[in-house]
Short mmCIF file of C-alpha atoms in Angstrom, two decimals:
data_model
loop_
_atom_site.label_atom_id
_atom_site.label_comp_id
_atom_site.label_asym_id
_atom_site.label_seq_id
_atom_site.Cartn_x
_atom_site.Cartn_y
_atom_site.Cartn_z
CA UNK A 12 -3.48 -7.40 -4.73
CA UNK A 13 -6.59 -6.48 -6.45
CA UNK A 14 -8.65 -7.92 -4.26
CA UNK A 15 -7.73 -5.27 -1.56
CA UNK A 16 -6.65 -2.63 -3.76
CA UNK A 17 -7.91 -0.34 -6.43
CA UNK A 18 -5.39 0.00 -9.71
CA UNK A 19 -4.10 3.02 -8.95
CA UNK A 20 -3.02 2.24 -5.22
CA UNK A 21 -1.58 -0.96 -6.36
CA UNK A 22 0.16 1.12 -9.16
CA UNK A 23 1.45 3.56 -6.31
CA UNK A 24 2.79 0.60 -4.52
CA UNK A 25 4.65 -1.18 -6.81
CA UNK A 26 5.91 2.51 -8.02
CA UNK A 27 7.34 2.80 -4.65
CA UNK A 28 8.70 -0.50 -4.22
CA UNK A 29 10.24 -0.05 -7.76
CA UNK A 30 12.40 3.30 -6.36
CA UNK A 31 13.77 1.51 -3.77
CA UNK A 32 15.57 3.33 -1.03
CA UNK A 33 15.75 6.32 -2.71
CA UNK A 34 11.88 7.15 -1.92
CA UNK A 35 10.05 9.10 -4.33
CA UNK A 36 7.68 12.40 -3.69
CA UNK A 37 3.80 12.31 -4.37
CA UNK A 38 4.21 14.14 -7.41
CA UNK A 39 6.87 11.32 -9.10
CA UNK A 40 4.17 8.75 -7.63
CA UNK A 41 1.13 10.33 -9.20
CA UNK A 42 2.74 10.81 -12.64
CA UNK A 43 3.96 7.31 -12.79
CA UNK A 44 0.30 5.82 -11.92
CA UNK A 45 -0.97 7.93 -14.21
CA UNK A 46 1.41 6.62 -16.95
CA UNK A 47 0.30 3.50 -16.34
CA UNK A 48 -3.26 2.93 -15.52
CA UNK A 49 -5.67 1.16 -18.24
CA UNK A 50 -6.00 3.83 -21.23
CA UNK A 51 -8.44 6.68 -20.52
CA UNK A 52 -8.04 6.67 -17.04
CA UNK A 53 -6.69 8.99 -14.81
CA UNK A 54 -6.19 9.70 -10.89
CA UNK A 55 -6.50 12.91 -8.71
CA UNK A 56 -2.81 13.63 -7.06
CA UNK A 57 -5.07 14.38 -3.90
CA UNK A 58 -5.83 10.57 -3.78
CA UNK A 59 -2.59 9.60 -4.32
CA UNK A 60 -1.72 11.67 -1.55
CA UNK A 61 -4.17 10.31 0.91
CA UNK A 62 -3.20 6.53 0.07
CA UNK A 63 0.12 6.94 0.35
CA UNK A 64 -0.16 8.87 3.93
CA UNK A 65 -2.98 5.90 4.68
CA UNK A 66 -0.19 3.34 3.78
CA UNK A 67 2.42 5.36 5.91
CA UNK A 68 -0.44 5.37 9.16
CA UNK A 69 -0.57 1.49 8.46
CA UNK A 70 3.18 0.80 9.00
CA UNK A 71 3.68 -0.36 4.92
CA UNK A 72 5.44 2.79 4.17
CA UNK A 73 7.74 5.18 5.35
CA UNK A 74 9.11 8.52 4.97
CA UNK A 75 11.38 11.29 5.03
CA UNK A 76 11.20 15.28 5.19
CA UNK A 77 12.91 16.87 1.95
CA UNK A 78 13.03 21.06 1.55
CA UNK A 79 11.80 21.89 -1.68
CA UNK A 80 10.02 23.74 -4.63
CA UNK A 81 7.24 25.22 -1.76
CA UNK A 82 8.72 23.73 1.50
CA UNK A 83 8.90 20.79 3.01
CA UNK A 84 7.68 17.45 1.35
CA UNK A 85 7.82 13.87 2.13
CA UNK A 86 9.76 11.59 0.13
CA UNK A 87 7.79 7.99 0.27
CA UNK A 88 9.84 4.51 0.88
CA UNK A 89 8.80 1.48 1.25
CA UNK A 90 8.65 -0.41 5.19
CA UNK A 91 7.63 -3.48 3.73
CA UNK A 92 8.11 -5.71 0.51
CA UNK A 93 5.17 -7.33 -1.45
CA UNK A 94 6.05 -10.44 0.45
CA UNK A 95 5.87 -8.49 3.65
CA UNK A 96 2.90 -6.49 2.07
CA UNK A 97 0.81 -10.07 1.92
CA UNK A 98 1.43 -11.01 5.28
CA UNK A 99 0.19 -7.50 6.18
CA UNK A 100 -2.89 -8.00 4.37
CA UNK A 101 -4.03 -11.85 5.21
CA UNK A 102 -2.63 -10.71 9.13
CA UNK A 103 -5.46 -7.98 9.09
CA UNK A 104 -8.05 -10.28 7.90
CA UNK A 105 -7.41 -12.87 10.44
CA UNK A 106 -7.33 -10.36 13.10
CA UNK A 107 -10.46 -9.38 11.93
CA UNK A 108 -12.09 -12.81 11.91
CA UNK A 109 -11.15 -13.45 14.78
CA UNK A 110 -12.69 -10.74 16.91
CA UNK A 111 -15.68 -11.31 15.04
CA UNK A 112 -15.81 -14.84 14.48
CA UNK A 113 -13.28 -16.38 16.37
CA UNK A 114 -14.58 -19.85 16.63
CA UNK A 115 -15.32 -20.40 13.07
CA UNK A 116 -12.02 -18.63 12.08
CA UNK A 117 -10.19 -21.59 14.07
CA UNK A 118 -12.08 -23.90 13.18
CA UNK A 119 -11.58 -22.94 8.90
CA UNK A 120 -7.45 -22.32 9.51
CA UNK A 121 -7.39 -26.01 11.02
CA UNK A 122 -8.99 -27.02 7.96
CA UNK A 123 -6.13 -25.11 6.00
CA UNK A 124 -3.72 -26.44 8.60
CA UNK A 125 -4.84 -30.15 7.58
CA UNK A 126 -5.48 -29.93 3.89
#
């Protein structure tokens, strides 16, 4: 997932998918990332925040409103599984390719097709 995604947002992700059902907050996200990114790095919650509402605008993750500690916050679940997470990913490439380069896009996934 690299190749789309920076440490921390993969980090995030597989944080989430980890919880399961029971959803986790921004601020349970962003210490777990922290926890485990390479030594000596660190992440703003603020961009934690914004990937996981960017992930929630894409359709890979859902939520929930929970009252708490200063209102209302959104507890974070998962919509799709890493499986269902890849075919997100190589769906919105091909889409991509295609509206840019649609011949040569057909013409390289019959060469897939055929290999």
């Amino acid at each position: 997932m690299r190749k789309t995604l920076r440490e921390y947002q993969e980090l995030a992700l597989r944080f989430v998918w980890e919880v399961g059902e029971e959803g986790a907050n921004s601020g349970a996200v962003w210490r777990a990332v922290n926890e485990r990114l390479s030594e000596g790095k660190s992440i703003l919650r603020a961009f934690v925040i914004l990937f996981l509402n960017d992930m929630v605008d894409d359709g890979v993750l859902g939520f929930r409103e929970a009252t708490g500690k200063g209102g209302h916050h959104r507890v974070y679940v998962a919509k799709l599984d890493e499986n269902g997470y890849r075919k997100y990913l190589l769906r919105a490439v091909v889409d991509s390719m295609m509206r840019d380069f649609p011949e040569e896009t057909c013409e390289v996934l019959k060469e897939y097709k055929n290999a």
